[in-house]
Amino acid sequence: MPSGSDCKGASKCGRLVVGLGFFRVAVLLVGIGKAALDSLLRTAVVQDKAL
């Protein structure tokens, strides 16, 4: 059986891992959003030139 201090450390590590996971997902979503915006802007520019 781990002592109280071990348990606290484990929960802190768990929170850190979860936080890092959320951070990575957020960064990924922002990257996808930026890529989508870039492609939309490029498409709009191409259509403007075509018109």
Coordinates of N, CA and C in Angstrom, one line a residue, residues 40-51:
L40 N -8.6 28.1 -47.0 CA -9.8 28.8 -47.4 C -9.4 30.2 -48.0
L41 N -8.4 30.8 -47.3 CA -7.9 32.1 -47.8 C -7.3 31.9 -49.2
R42 N -6.5 30.9 -49.3 CA -5.8 30.6 -50.6 C -6.9 30.4 -51.7
T43 N -7.9 29.6 -51.4 CA -9.0 29.4 -52.3 C -9.7 30.7 -52.7
A44 N -9.9 31.5 -51.7 CA -10.6 32.8 -52.0 C -9.7 33.7 -52.9
V45 N -8.4 33.7 -52.6 CA -7.5 34.5 -53.4 C -7.5 34.0 -54.9
V46 N -7.5 32.7 -55.0 CA -7.4 32.1 -56.4 C -8.7 32.4 -57.1
Q47 N -9.9 32.3 -56.4 CA -11.2 32.7 -57.0 C -11.2 34.1 -57.4
D48 N -10.7 35.0 -56.5 CA -10.6 36.4 -56.8 C -9.8 36.7 -58.1
K49 N -8.7 36.0 -58.3 CA -7.9 36.2 -59.5 C -8.6 35.6 -60.7
A50 N -9.4 34.5 -60.5 CA -10.0 33.9 -61.6 C -11.2 34.8 -62.1
L51 N -11.8 35.5 -61.2 CA -12.9 36.4 -61.6 C -12.5 37.5 -62.4

